[in-house]
Structure formats: structure tokens, C-alpha cells
CSV table of C-alpha atoms (C1' of nucleotides) in Angstrom, one decimal:
chain,number,residue,atom,x,y,z
A,1,UNK,CA,23.0,-15.6,9.4
A,2,UNK,CA,21.6,-13.8,12.4
A,3,UNK,CA,21.7,-15.7,15.6
A,4,UNK,CA,18.6,-14.1,17.0
A,5,UNK,CA,15.6,-12.6,15.1
A,6,UNK,CA,16.2,-8.9,16.1
A,7,UNK,CA,17.0,-6.3,13.4
A,8,UNK,CA,20.6,-5.2,13.4
A,9,UNK,CA,19.5,-1.5,13.7
A,10,UNK,CA,20.8,-0.4,17.1
A,11,UNK,CA,19.1,-1.3,20.2
A,12,UNK,CA,15.4,-2.1,20.6
A,13,UNK,CA,14.1,-4.5,23.2
A,14,UNK,CA,11.1,-6.7,23.1
A,15,UNK,CA,8.7,-5.8,26.0
A,16,UNK,CA,9.3,-8.3,28.9
A,17,UNK,CA,6.4,-7.4,31.1
A,18,UNK,CA,2.7,-6.9,30.7
A,19,UNK,CA,3.1,-3.2,31.1
A,20,UNK,CA,5.6,-3.1,28.3
A,21,UNK,CA,3.4,-5.1,25.9
A,22,UNK,CA,0.5,-2.8,26.8
A,23,UNK,CA,2.7,0.2,26.0
A,24,UNK,CA,3.7,-1.2,22.6
A,25,UNK,CA,0.0,-1.6,21.9
A,26,UNK,CA,-0.8,1.9,22.8
A,27,UNK,CA,2.1,3.3,20.9
A,28,UNK,CA,1.2,1.4,17.7
A,29,UNK,CA,-2.4,2.4,18.0
A,30,UNK,CA,-1.5,6.0,18.4
A,31,UNK,CA,1.0,5.8,15.5
A,32,UNK,CA,-1.6,4.2,13.3
A,33,UNK,CA,-4.2,6.9,14.0
A,34,UNK,CA,-1.8,9.7,13.5
A,35,UNK,CA,-0.3,8.3,10.3
A,36,UNK,CA,-3.7,7.6,8.9
A,37,UNK,CA,-4.6,11.2,9.6
A,38,UNK,CA,-1.5,13.1,8.5
A,39,UNK,CA,0.6,10.7,6.6
A,40,UNK,CA,3.9,9.0,7.5
A,41,UNK,CA,6.2,11.9,7.0
A,42,UNK,CA,4.1,14.5,8.8
A,43,UNK,CA,3.8,12.4,11.9
A,44,UNK,CA,6.5,13.0,14.4
A,45,UNK,CA,7.9,10.5,17.0
A,46,UNK,CA,7.1,13.0,19.8
A,47,UNK,CA,3.5,13.2,18.7
A,48,UNK,CA,3.2,9.4,18.6
A,49,UNK,CA,4.5,9.1,22.1
A,50,UNK,CA,2.5,12.0,23.4
A,51,UNK,CA,-0.7,10.7,21.8
A,52,UNK,CA,-0.1,7.4,23.6
A,53,UNK,CA,0.5,9.1,26.9
A,54,UNK,CA,4.3,8.5,26.9
A,55,UNK,CA,7.5,10.2,26.1
A,56,UNK,CA,9.8,9.7,23.2
A,57,UNK,CA,12.2,7.7,25.3
A,58,UNK,CA,9.7,5.0,25.8
A,59,UNK,CA,8.9,4.9,22.1
A,60,UNK,CA,12.6,4.4,21.3
A,61,UNK,CA,12.9,1.7,23.9
A,62,UNK,CA,10.7,-0.6,21.8
A,63,UNK,CA,11.4,0.7,18.3
A,64,UNK,CA,14.9,1.6,17.0
A,65,UNK,CA,13.7,4.3,14.7
A,66,UNK,CA,10.6,5.7,12.9
A,67,UNK,CA,10.8,3.3,10.1
A,68,UNK,CA,10.6,0.4,12.5
A,69,UNK,CA,7.3,1.8,13.7
A,70,UNK,CA,5.9,1.8,10.2
A,71,UNK,CA,7.2,-1.7,9.5
A,72,UNK,CA,5.6,-3.0,12.6
A,73,UNK,CA,2.3,-1.5,11.6
A,74,UNK,CA,2.5,-2.9,8.1
A,75,UNK,CA,3.3,-6.4,9.6
A,76,UNK,CA,0.2,-6.2,11.7
A,77,UNK,CA,-1.9,-5.1,8.7
A,78,UNK,CA,-0.6,-7.9,6.6
A,79,UNK,CA,-1.6,-10.4,9.3
A,80,UNK,CA,-5.1,-9.0,9.3
A,81,UNK,CA,-5.4,-9.2,5.6
A,82,UNK,CA,-4.1,-12.8,5.6
A,83,UNK,CA,-6.8,-13.8,8.0
A,84,UNK,CA,-9.5,-12.0,6.0
A,85,UNK,CA,-8.5,-13.4,2.7
A,86,UNK,CA,-8.3,-16.9,4.1
A,87,UNK,CA,-11.8,-16.5,5.5
A,88,UNK,CA,-13.0,-15.1,2.1
A,89,UNK,CA,-11.5,-18.1,0.2
A,90,UNK,CA,-13.7,-20.4,2.3
A,91,UNK,CA,-16.8,-18.3,1.7
A,92,UNK,CA,-16.0,-18.0,-2.0
A,93,UNK,CA,-17.1,-21.5,-2.9
A,94,UNK,CA,-20.7,-20.4,-2.2
A,95,UNK,CA,-20.5,-17.1,-4.0
A,96,UNK,CA,-21.4,-16.1,-7.5
A,97,UNK,CA,-19.0,-13.8,-9.4
A,98,UNK,CA,-21.4,-11.0,-8.8
A,99,UNK,CA,-21.5,-11.5,-5.1
A,100,UNK,CA,-17.7,-12.0,-4.9
A,101,UNK,CA,-17.2,-8.7,-6.8
A,102,UNK,CA,-19.3,-6.9,-4.2
A,103,UNK,CA,-17.6,-8.6,-1.2
A,104,UNK,CA,-14.2,-7.9,-2.6
A,105,UNK,CA,-14.6,-4.3,-3.4
A,106,UNK,CA,-16.1,-3.5,0.1
A,107,UNK,CA,-13.3,-5.4,1.8
A,108,UNK,CA,-10.9,-2.6,2.3
A,109,UNK,CA,-13.7,-0.4,3.4
A,110,UNK,CA,-15.1,-2.7,6.0
A,111,UNK,CA,-11.6,-3.6,7.1
A,112,UNK,CA,-10.6,0.1,7.4
A,113,UNK,CA,-10.8,0.4,11.2
A,114,UNK,CA,-8.4,-2.5,11.6
A,115,UNK,CA,-5.9,-1.3,8.9
A,116,UNK,CA,-6.4,2.4,9.3
A,117,UNK,CA,-2.9,3.6,8.3
A,118,UNK,CA,-2.3,1.0,5.6
A,119,UNK,CA,-2.8,3.3,2.6
A,120,UNK,CA,-0.7,6.1,4.2
A,121,UNK,CA,2.1,3.6,4.9
A,122,UNK,CA,2.0,2.1,1.4
A,123,UNK,CA,2.4,5.6,-0.1
A,124,UNK,CA,5.3,6.5,2.2
A,125,UNK,CA,8.7,6.5,0.6
A,126,UNK,CA,11.4,5.0,2.9
A,127,UNK,CA,14.7,3.3,2.4
A,128,UNK,CA,13.5,-0.2,2.7
A,129,UNK,CA,10.5,-0.8,0.5
A,130,UNK,CA,10.7,-4.6,1.0
A,131,UNK,CA,8.0,-4.9,3.6
A,132,UNK,CA,5.6,-2.8,1.5
A,133,UNK,CA,6.3,-5.0,-1.5
A,134,UNK,CA,5.6,-8.1,0.5
A,135,UNK,CA,2.3,-6.5,1.7
A,136,UNK,CA,1.2,-5.9,-1.8
A,137,UNK,CA,2.2,-9.4,-2.8
A,138,UNK,CA,0.2,-10.9,0.0
A,139,UNK,CA,-2.8,-8.9,-0.9
A,140,UNK,CA,-2.7,-9.9,-4.5
A,141,UNK,CA,-2.1,-13.5,-3.8
A,142,UNK,CA,-5.0,-13.5,-1.4
A,143,UNK,CA,-7.4,-11.9,-3.9
A,144,UNK,CA,-6.2,-14.2,-6.7
A,145,UNK,CA,-6.8,-17.2,-4.5
A,146,UNK,CA,-10.4,-16.1,-3.7
A,147,UNK,CA,-11.0,-15.5,-7.5
A,148,UNK,CA,-9.8,-19.0,-8.3
A,149,UNK,CA,-12.0,-20.6,-5.7
A,150,UNK,CA,-14.9,-18.9,-7.3
A,151,UNK,CA,-13.8,-19.5,-10.8
A,152,UNK,CA,-11.8,-22.8,-10.9
A,153,UNK,CA,-9.8,-23.1,-14.1
A,154,UNK,CA,-8.9,-19.5,-14.2
A,155,UNK,CA,-5.3,-19.2,-15.2
A,156,UNK,CA,-3.0,-18.5,-12.3
A,157,UNK,CA,-1.1,-15.6,-13.9
A,158,UNK,CA,-4.4,-14.1,-15.2
A,159,UNK,CA,-5.8,-14.4,-11.7
A,160,UNK,CA,-2.9,-12.3,-10.4
A,161,UNK,CA,-3.4,-9.7,-13.1
A,162,UNK,CA,-7.1,-9.4,-12.3
A,163,UNK,CA,-6.3,-9.3,-8.6
A,164,UNK,CA,-3.9,-6.4,-9.2
A,165,UNK,CA,-6.7,-4.5,-10.8
A,166,UNK,CA,-9.2,-5.4,-8.1
A,167,UNK,CA,-6.7,-4.2,-5.4
A,168,UNK,CA,-6.3,-0.9,-7.1
A,169,UNK,CA,-10.1,-0.5,-7.4
A,170,UNK,CA,-10.3,-1.2,-3.7
A,171,UNK,CA,-7.8,1.5,-3.0
A,172,UNK,CA,-9.6,4.0,-5.1
A,173,UNK,CA,-12.9,3.3,-3.4
A,174,UNK,CA,-11.2,3.7,0.0
A,175,UNK,CA,-9.8,7.1,-1.0
A,176,UNK,CA,-13.2,8.2,-2.4
A,177,UNK,CA,-14.9,7.3,0.9
A,178,UNK,CA,-12.2,9.0,3.0
A,179,UNK,CA,-13.7,11.8,5.2
A,180,UNK,CA,-12.1,14.6,3.3
A,181,UNK,CA,-13.0,13.1,0.0
A,182,UNK,CA,-12.9,15.5,-2.9
A,183,UNK,CA,-15.2,13.5,-5.1
A,184,UNK,CA,-18.8,13.8,-6.2
A,185,UNK,CA,-21.3,11.8,-4.3
A,186,UNK,CA,-22.2,9.3,-7.0
A,187,UNK,CA,-18.7,8.4,-7.9
A,188,UNK,CA,-18.3,5.5,-5.4
A,189,UNK,CA,-21.3,3.8,-6.9
A,190,UNK,CA,-20.0,4.2,-10.4
A,191,UNK,CA,-16.8,2.6,-9.3
A,192,UNK,CA,-18.6,-0.3,-7.8
A,193,UNK,CA,-20.6,-0.7,-11.0
A,194,UNK,CA,-17.4,-0.8,-13.1
A,195,UNK,CA,-15.9,-3.4,-10.8
A,196,UNK,CA,-19.0,-5.6,-11.0
A,197,UNK,CA,-19.1,-5.4,-14.8
A,198,UNK,CA,-15.4,-6.3,-15.0
A,199,UNK,CA,-15.4,-9.2,-12.6
A,200,UNK,CA,-18.6,-10.6,-14.1
A,201,UNK,CA,-17.1,-10.5,-17.6
A,202,UNK,CA,-13.9,-12.1,-16.4
A,203,UNK,CA,-15.2,-14.8,-14.2
A,204,UNK,CA,-18.4,-15.8,-16.1
A,205,UNK,CA,-16.6,-18.3,-18.4
A,206,UNK,CA,-15.3,-20.2,-15.4
A,207,UNK,CA,-18.4,-20.0,-13.3
A,208,UNK,CA,-18.9,-22.7,-10.8
A,209,UNK,CA,-22.2,-24.5,-11.2
A,210,UNK,CA,-24.0,-26.9,-8.7
A,211,UNK,CA,-23.0,-30.0,-10.6
A,212,UNK,CA,-19.5,-29.0,-11.8
A,213,UNK,CA,-17.7,-26.5,-13.9
A,214,UNK,CA,-19.0,-25.0,-17.1
A,215,UNK,CA,-16.3,-24.8,-19.7
A,216,UNK,CA,-15.1,-21.6,-21.1
A,217,UNK,CA,-16.3,-20.3,-24.5
A,218,UNK,CA,-14.4,-17.3,-25.9
B,1,UNK,CA,-8.7,42.8,-1.9
B,2,UNK,CA,-5.2,42.6,-3.2
B,3,UNK,CA,-4.2,45.5,-5.3
B,4,UNK,CA,-1.8,43.4,-7.4
B,5,UNK,CA,-1.9,39.8,-8.3
B,6,UNK,CA,1.2,38.7,-6.3
B,7,UNK,CA,0.9,36.4,-3.3
B,8,UNK,CA,1.4,38.1,0.1
B,9,UNK,CA,4.1,35.6,1.0
B,10,UNK,CA,7.2,37.7,1.3
B,11,UNK,CA,9.1,38.8,-1.7
B,12,UNK,CA,9.3,37.1,-5.1
B,13,UNK,CA,9.8,38.9,-8.3
B,14,UNK,CA,8.7,38.1,-11.8
B,15,UNK,CA,11.7,37.7,-14.1
B,16,UNK,CA,12.3,40.9,-16.1
B,17,UNK,CA,14.8,39.7,-18.6
B,18,UNK,CA,15.1,36.9,-21.0
B,19,UNK,CA,17.8,35.3,-18.8
B,20,UNK,CA,15.4,35.4,-15.8
B,21,UNK,CA,12.6,33.8,-17.8
B,22,UNK,CA,15.0,31.1,-19.0
B,23,UNK,CA,16.1,30.5,-15.4
B,24,UNK,CA,12.6,30.1,-14.2
B,25,UNK,CA,12.0,27.5,-17.0
B,26,UNK,CA,15.1,25.6,-16.0
B,27,UNK,CA,14.2,25.7,-12.3
B,28,UNK,CA,10.7,24.4,-12.9
B,29,UNK,CA,11.9,21.7,-15.3
B,30,UNK,CA,14.4,20.5,-12.7
B,31,UNK,CA,11.8,20.7,-9.9
B,32,UNK,CA,9.4,18.7,-12.0
B,33,UNK,CA,11.9,16.0,-12.7
B,34,UNK,CA,13.1,15.7,-9.2
B,35,UNK,CA,9.6,15.7,-7.6
B,36,UNK,CA,8.4,13.1,-10.1
B,37,UNK,CA,11.3,11.0,-9.2
B,38,UNK,CA,11.4,11.4,-5.4
B,39,UNK,CA,8.2,13.0,-4.4
B,40,UNK,CA,7.5,16.5,-3.1
B,41,UNK,CA,8.8,16.2,0.4
B,42,UNK,CA,12.0,14.4,-0.4
B,43,UNK,CA,13.0,17.0,-3.0
B,44,UNK,CA,15.1,19.8,-1.4
B,45,UNK,CA,15.3,23.4,-2.6
B,46,UNK,CA,19.1,23.1,-2.9
B,47,UNK,CA,18.7,20.0,-5.1
B,48,UNK,CA,16.3,21.8,-7.4
B,49,UNK,CA,18.6,24.7,-7.8
B,50,UNK,CA,21.7,22.5,-8.3
B,51,UNK,CA,19.9,20.4,-10.8
B,52,UNK,CA,19.1,23.5,-12.8
B,53,UNK,CA,22.7,24.7,-12.5
B,54,UNK,CA,21.9,27.5,-10.1
B,55,UNK,CA,22.1,28.2,-6.4
B,56,UNK,CA,19.3,28.4,-3.9
B,57,UNK,CA,19.4,32.2,-3.9
B,58,UNK,CA,18.3,32.3,-7.5
B,59,UNK,CA,15.5,29.9,-6.7
B,60,UNK,CA,14.3,32.0,-3.9
B,61,UNK,CA,14.4,35.1,-6.1
B,62,UNK,CA,11.6,33.8,-8.2
B,63,UNK,CA,9.7,31.7,-5.7
B,64,UNK,CA,8.9,32.8,-2.2
B,65,UNK,CA,9.0,29.2,-0.8
B,66,UNK,CA,8.9,25.6,-1.7
B,67,UNK,CA,5.1,25.4,-1.9
B,68,UNK,CA,5.1,28.2,-4.5
B,69,UNK,CA,7.3,26.0,-6.7
B,70,UNK,CA,4.8,23.2,-6.4
B,71,UNK,CA,1.9,25.5,-7.1
B,72,UNK,CA,3.6,26.9,-10.2
B,73,UNK,CA,4.1,23.4,-11.5
B,74,UNK,CA,0.5,22.4,-10.9
B,75,UNK,CA,-0.7,25.6,-12.7
B,76,UNK,CA,1.3,24.6,-15.7
B,77,UNK,CA,0.0,21.1,-15.6
B,78,UNK,CA,-3.5,22.4,-15.4
B,79,UNK,CA,-2.9,24.5,-18.5
B,80,UNK,CA,-1.6,21.5,-20.4
B,81,UNK,CA,-4.7,19.4,-19.4
B,82,UNK,CA,-7.1,22.2,-20.4
B,83,UNK,CA,-5.6,22.3,-23.9
B,84,UNK,CA,-5.7,18.5,-24.3
B,85,UNK,CA,-9.3,18.2,-23.0
B,86,UNK,CA,-10.4,21.0,-25.3
B,87,UNK,CA,-8.7,19.2,-28.3
B,88,UNK,CA,-10.3,15.9,-27.2
B,89,UNK,CA,-13.8,17.5,-27.0
B,90,UNK,CA,-13.4,18.4,-30.7
B,91,UNK,CA,-12.3,15.0,-31.7
B,92,UNK,CA,-14.9,13.3,-29.6
B,93,UNK,CA,-17.7,14.0,-32.1
B,94,UNK,CA,-16.2,11.5,-34.4
B,95,UNK,CA,-15.4,8.8,-31.8
B,96,UNK,CA,-17.4,5.8,-30.7
B,97,UNK,CA,-17.6,5.1,-27.0
B,98,UNK,CA,-15.1,2.3,-27.4
B,99,UNK,CA,-12.6,4.6,-29.1
B,100,UNK,CA,-13.2,7.4,-26.6
B,101,UNK,CA,-12.5,4.9,-23.8
B,102,UNK,CA,-9.2,4.0,-25.3
B,103,UNK,CA,-8.2,7.6,-26.0
B,104,UNK,CA,-9.1,8.7,-22.5
B,105,UNK,CA,-7.3,6.0,-20.6
B,106,UNK,CA,-4.1,6.5,-22.5
B,107,UNK,CA,-4.3,10.3,-22.1
B,108,UNK,CA,-2.4,10.6,-18.8
B,109,UNK,CA,0.2,8.1,-20.2
B,110,UNK,CA,0.8,9.9,-23.4
B,111,UNK,CA,0.8,13.2,-21.6
B,112,UNK,CA,3.2,12.0,-19.0
B,113,UNK,CA,6.3,13.8,-20.3
B,114,UNK,CA,4.5,17.1,-20.2
B,115,UNK,CA,3.0,16.6,-16.7
B,116,UNK,CA,5.7,14.4,-15.1
B,117,UNK,CA,5.3,15.6,-11.5
B,118,UNK,CA,1.6,15.9,-11.5
B,119,UNK,CA,0.8,12.7,-9.6
B,120,UNK,CA,3.6,13.4,-7.0
B,121,UNK,CA,2.2,16.9,-6.5
B,122,UNK,CA,-1.4,15.8,-6.2
B,123,UNK,CA,-0.3,13.4,-3.4
B,124,UNK,CA,1.7,16.0,-1.5
B,125,UNK,CA,0.2,17.3,1.7
B,126,UNK,CA,0.7,21.0,2.1
B,127,UNK,CA,-1.1,23.8,3.9
B,128,UNK,CA,-3.1,25.2,0.9
B,129,UNK,CA,-4.8,22.4,-0.9
B,130,UNK,CA,-6.9,24.8,-3.0
B,131,UNK,CA,-4.8,24.6,-6.2
B,132,UNK,CA,-4.8,20.8,-6.1
B,133,UNK,CA,-8.6,20.8,-5.7
B,134,UNK,CA,-8.9,23.1,-8.7
B,135,UNK,CA,-6.7,20.9,-10.7
B,136,UNK,CA,-8.8,17.9,-10.0
B,137,UNK,CA,-11.9,19.9,-10.8
B,138,UNK,CA,-10.6,21.0,-14.1
B,139,UNK,CA,-9.6,17.4,-15.0
B,140,UNK,CA,-13.0,16.1,-14.1
B,141,UNK,CA,-14.8,18.8,-15.9
B,142,UNK,CA,-12.7,18.3,-19.0
B,143,UNK,CA,-13.3,14.5,-19.1
B,144,UNK,CA,-17.1,15.0,-18.4
B,145,UNK,CA,-17.3,17.5,-21.3
B,146,UNK,CA,-15.6,15.0,-23.7
B,147,UNK,CA,-18.0,12.3,-22.5
B,148,UNK,CA,-21.1,14.5,-23.1
B,149,UNK,CA,-19.9,15.3,-26.6
B,150,UNK,CA,-19.6,11.6,-27.4
B,151,UNK,CA,-22.9,10.8,-25.6
B,152,UNK,CA,-25.2,13.8,-25.8
B,153,UNK,CA,-28.1,13.5,-23.4
B,154,UNK,CA,-25.9,12.1,-20.7
B,155,UNK,CA,-26.9,13.7,-17.4
B,156,UNK,CA,-24.4,16.4,-16.3
B,157,UNK,CA,-24.0,15.1,-12.7
B,158,UNK,CA,-23.7,11.5,-13.9
B,159,UNK,CA,-21.1,12.6,-16.4
B,160,UNK,CA,-19.0,14.1,-13.6
B,161,UNK,CA,-19.4,10.9,-11.5
B,162,UNK,CA,-18.2,8.8,-14.5
B,163,UNK,CA,-15.4,11.3,-15.1
B,164,UNK,CA,-14.2,10.9,-11.5
B,165,UNK,CA,-14.0,7.1,-12.1
B,166,UNK,CA,-12.2,7.6,-15.4
B,167,UNK,CA,-9.7,10.0,-13.8
B,168,UNK,CA,-8.9,7.5,-11.1
B,169,UNK,CA,-8.5,4.7,-13.6
B,170,UNK,CA,-6.1,6.9,-15.6
B,171,UNK,CA,-4.1,7.5,-12.4
B,172,UNK,CA,-3.9,3.8,-11.6
B,173,UNK,CA,-2.7,3.0,-15.1
B,174,UNK,CA,0.0,5.6,-14.9
B,175,UNK,CA,1.2,4.2,-11.6
B,176,UNK,CA,1.2,0.7,-13.1
B,177,UNK,CA,3.3,1.9,-16.0
B,178,UNK,CA,5.8,3.8,-13.8
B,179,UNK,CA,9.3,2.5,-14.1
B,180,UNK,CA,9.5,1.0,-10.7
B,181,UNK,CA,6.1,-0.6,-11.2
B,182,UNK,CA,5.5,-3.4,-8.7
B,183,UNK,CA,2.7,-5.0,-10.7
B,184,UNK,CA,2.4,-8.0,-12.9
B,185,UNK,CA,2.9,-7.5,-16.6
B,186,UNK,CA,-0.7,-8.2,-17.7
B,187,UNK,CA,-2.3,-5.9,-15.2
B,188,UNK,CA,-2.3,-2.8,-17.4
B,189,UNK,CA,-4.2,-4.5,-20.1
B,190,UNK,CA,-6.7,-5.8,-17.6
B,191,UNK,CA,-7.2,-2.3,-16.4
B,192,UNK,CA,-7.8,-1.1,-19.9
B,193,UNK,CA,-10.3,-3.9,-20.5
B,194,UNK,CA,-12.2,-2.9,-17.4
B,195,UNK,CA,-12.3,0.7,-18.4
B,196,UNK,CA,-13.6,-0.2,-21.9
B,197,UNK,CA,-16.3,-2.4,-20.5
B,198,UNK,CA,-17.4,0.3,-18.2
B,199,UNK,CA,-17.5,3.2,-20.6
B,200,UNK,CA,-19.2,1.1,-23.3
B,201,UNK,CA,-21.9,0.1,-20.8
B,202,UNK,CA,-22.3,3.7,-19.6
B,203,UNK,CA,-22.3,5.5,-22.9
B,204,UNK,CA,-24.0,3.0,-25.2
B,205,UNK,CA,-27.5,4.2,-24.4
B,206,UNK,CA,-26.7,7.7,-25.5
B,207,UNK,CA,-24.6,6.7,-28.4
B,208,UNK,CA,-24.4,9.3,-31.2
B,209,UNK,CA,-25.4,7.8,-34.6
B,210,UNK,CA,-24.8,9.2,-38.1
B,211,UNK,CA,-28.4,10.6,-38.3
B,212,UNK,CA,-29.0,11.7,-34.8
B,213,UNK,CA,-29.2,10.4,-31.3
B,214,UNK,CA,-30.5,7.0,-30.2
B,215,UNK,CA,-32.7,7.3,-27.2
B,216,UNK,CA,-31.9,5.5,-23.9
B,217,UNK,CA,-33.5,2.3,-22.9
B,218,UNK,CA,-32.9,1.1,-19.3
C,1,DG,C1',32.1,53.2,-20.6
C,2,DA,C1',29.1,54.5,-17.1
C,3,DC,C1',25.0,54.1,-14.8
C,4,DG,C1',21.1,51.6,-12.9
C,5,DA,C1',18.5,47.6,-12.7
C,6,DA,C1',18.2,42.6,-12.8
C,7,DT,C1',20.3,38.5,-11.5
C,8,DT,C1',23.5,35.5,-9.0
C,9,DT,C1',26.0,34.0,-5.2
C,10,DG,C1',26.8,31.2,-0.9
C,11,DA,C1',27.7,31.6,3.7
C,12,DG,C1',24.9,31.8,7.5
C,13,DT,C1',20.5,31.7,10.5
C,14,DC,C1',16.8,29.4,12.3
C,15,DC,C1',14.2,25.7,13.5
C,16,DA,C1',12.0,21.2,13.4
C,17,DT,C1',12.7,16.6,14.1
C,18,DC,C1',15.1,12.3,14.8
C,19,DC,C1',17.5,10.0,18.1
C,20,DT,C1',20.6,9.3,22.6
C,21,DC,C1',21.5,8.4,27.3
C,22,DA,C1',22.3,8.6,32.2
C,23,DA,C1',19.6,8.9,35.9
C,24,DA,C1',15.0,8.1,38.3
C,25,DT,C1',11.3,5.0,39.1
C,26,DA,C1',8.5,0.9,39.2
C,27,DA,C1',7.9,-4.0,39.1
C,28,DT,C1',9.5,-8.7,40.2
C,29,DA,C1',12.1,-12.3,42.6
C,30,DC,C1',14.1,-14.1,46.6
D,1,DG,C1',13.6,-5.7,52.6
D,2,DT,C1',17.0,-6.0,49.1
D,3,DA,C1',18.8,-7.1,44.7
D,4,DT,C1',17.8,-7.2,39.9
D,5,DT,C1',15.7,-6.2,35.9
D,6,DA,C1',12.3,-3.6,33.2
D,7,DT,C1',10.5,0.7,32.1
D,8,DT,C1',10.1,5.8,32.1
D,9,DT,C1',11.8,10.2,31.7
D,10,DG,C1',13.2,14.6,29.5
D,11,DA,C1',16.9,17.3,28.6
D,12,DG,C1',20.1,17.7,25.0
D,13,DG,C1',23.1,16.3,20.6
D,14,DA,C1',23.2,16.0,15.9
D,15,DT,C1',21.4,16.7,11.5
D,16,DG,C1',19.2,18.5,7.7
D,17,DG,C1',16.7,21.5,5.2
D,18,DA,C1',13.9,25.9,4.5
D,19,DC,C1',14.9,30.4,4.0
D,20,DT,C1',17.8,35.3,4.2
D,21,DC,C1',20.7,38.9,2.7
D,22,DA,C1',24.5,41.9,1.6
D,23,DA,C1',27.7,41.9,-1.6
D,24,DA,C1',29.3,40.6,-6.3
D,25,DT,C1',28.3,40.1,-11.1
D,26,DT,C1',26.0,40.6,-15.4
D,27,DC,C1',22.9,42.9,-18.6
D,28,DG,C1',20.7,46.6,-21.1
D,29,DT,C1',20.7,51.4,-22.3
D,30,DC,C1',22.4,55.9,-23.4
DNA sequence: GACGAATTTGAGTCCATCCTCAAATAATAC
DNA sequence: GTATTATTTGAGGATGGACTCAAATTCGTC
């Protein structure tokens, strides 16, 4: 339908020079920090620009509106997650369900510096939810794939259901560890414990063994 | 410090007549519905009034500002939760850990009609977070109390940590069952399963028996 | 029904924030 | 150096939504 790949929302140019690309980086970095800190709504376009050492005009040169900034951030976060899940799927062959549980649940925490504003952006309510839905879909597919590497024979649909649970546990752990966390100190460990119990229970029947695959017994 | 109990934020009168009390009910009901639907920020004062068949002026007669509306809603939600947790603590003597796990996790779901906007309000970022923190505190204390009735001897601090986990699981289940839920259909059951496994594991050592209390063994 | 008090009204003020744009400046090509 | 193109600037325009208030209306009481 579209002759070129640009969004039909008004004008917004791709940066053509090194300086422009650099600016875009700075703007997105600033936006990510601010939105992670205050949330999507509470972050203003002027703040983003100022925090990147620029003026609003520059911001609007590269992004047609505020939502486009959020979308660009989500896109980048998706890319990071894709990479990490791919890497994890490779490692998963050598991991026991227990070990996989631990790696999975810490993933969002260790990845935090690279996807700082992800949770704030996933919570934000905007007109087009499509990108956010895709992000969630990618995350679940990635986790499900890792699970099935570790536990071959695990039903595809079931793997996605389990992945949805795992993703939510990851989110809760992240929120518990946030700096203004209003939770008791032992809670994160309890959460980890619950997650381990659950994944062990779910993956044990399909556990990969050195010489093959043990069959399930109900 | 204050001579009377009213907030120092401008004027706002208590309703003096039946009509006024009725209006306040309608306004809060409308506010709860709208905020549950669209979130705190996206709900405007004019919408709240209109949805209750009133004009903004009436709304501002009883509430000094938007935040006061949210606070009043949270207050009411807290009261509902207090009641429910108290009732649950009574029932808990007769419940096995398994049964308690099931009752607990469904609580926020069954209570939903009465605390519709609670999750939206807990997410909202406003100046004064104090009321929200108290709400969370009450919820955790209520859950912890129920746990300790079911499992006497459970350490108080540990009970709170477990309660924090339970509360978060409840929240996730609620969000999974929301009408625009973006999750796979089997996910809620998986979540319930995880919760059961966890609580069983945690409470089993302190399980109440017909003739007393079995001691813990690590 | 007359009086005062509670309630309702809705037009209007104020202000924050998104977004625009024409002109200035900097980088690149030749 | 000059022409061209990319980038920056920052003062507004436009909008929307929180909040105000004086006047109108309704309610309760005697």
C-alpha cells in the first residue's frame, strides 16, 4: 500500500547525517530515562528535548508526535529482547529446568538497563496499542521457545500459557526491585521460590536427559 | 494539628442532605466505572460529572480536586477489603492450605465489582502516594493474618513476604481476566496452579490438624 | 408561603502541554 | 566560495482539561 516505509502521520524525517543520528540516540536515551522515572504521560516533550540538550523543534524533526517516540522505544526494546531470547534458546539445551527458571526470572532484572522504560511504556494507554501487543507476543514466543528447548515434547499451546505466567512473574519481580519499591525485603526471594517450584513442576515430566528424553508420567 | 478532620485543600463540603449523599454516591460510582475503564489520568472531571447526570460544579462542591475523588475511592475500597479479610480470617480456621490458596487467589476476582477501579487507582501516579501505600499495607496485613490463622506458627515477617507475593499473583490474575485481556486462554489456570503449588509448599509445615499443630520439619 | 440553607448550574478563567513553522545556522558538495 | 541540504531554534498557536464562582434553584422548616 505505502510506497515508502514512513508513517503517514505528518512529517518526520530520518536523520541524514551523523549529527542527526547522534541526536536521535540522545533523544531516545533521554526519553527512556524520563519515562522510566515518571511514566509516559507525566513526561513532556519539552523535558525530553531539554534532557537531551536540545529544543522541542529538534525532537519534532525526527518524531512526528509523542506516541512515535514511545513506539520507537518499544521497537528498540523488542529488538533487545529478541536477541536475548535467541541467545537463551541456545543456552537452554544445557540447562536443567531449575537453572532455566532462575535464568528466566532474572532476565528482566539483568536486562533492565537496556530496556529501562519498557514497563512504563507497556502500561501507557495510547491510541494504537498494536506495537505493545506485538512486544508482548514476541516476549511470550521467546520464553515459550526457550521452555521447549529445555523440555522438548512440551505442548506448544501449553508452553505459551506457561510463558505468559513466567512473563508476569518477571514483571512483578522487576517492580519489587524498583528503587521506590513498597514491598518487604523478603518478598523478592519468595517470588523466586514460587517461580522455581512452578517451572520445576511443569517441566520435570519432559526433562531432557543425557541420552534422550524421559517420557511424561501424569 | 488540624482542628477539624477536613483536608486543607480549599473548600469541599460534606453533604448535609439525603440528596447530597445520594449525589456523592452517584459521583463516586461514575468515577469508579470510568477510571476502571480508562485509567485515572484519562478520566476527566467533566466526564465523571456527566456520567453521574450532574455538572462539574456539583462534583467540585463535594470534592476539592480530582485527587480527592481518587482518594475517596481508595478509602472505600480499603473498607471493603478490610471486611473481606476479616471474614476470611474467620473462615480460615476450617480451611486447608490448598483451599485457602484457591479462596485467596479468587478474592480479587470475585470482589471485582465492588472494587472496580482499585487497580487503576493503585497504578496512578499522583502527588500524595500515602493513601495508596496504606491500601497496600492493609491488603498485605489482611492476607498475612489469614495465612497465620491457617498456619499458626508461621513467622510474622515471613507471612508478610508471602502475602506480598499472593497479592501480586491476585493482581496478575485480575489483569489476565480483564475484558481486553491480551493473554492466552490457559494462562489464568496456569497462574492458579503456580499459586497453589507455592502456598501448599509454604504452609504445609505449619498445617493445622484436627488435634493440634504439626511441627515444622525443614 | 416565607425564610434560610443546601445544592445545582455552566459559562468562564487559567494554565500546562502538544505541536507548528519560518527564519537562522551548520555541514556538505562542487 | 557558493549552492544545497540538513539541522536547530524558540516564539507562538491550538487544545484540552482542572478548577472557580455568582446567580439560580430546590429543599426543609416554621
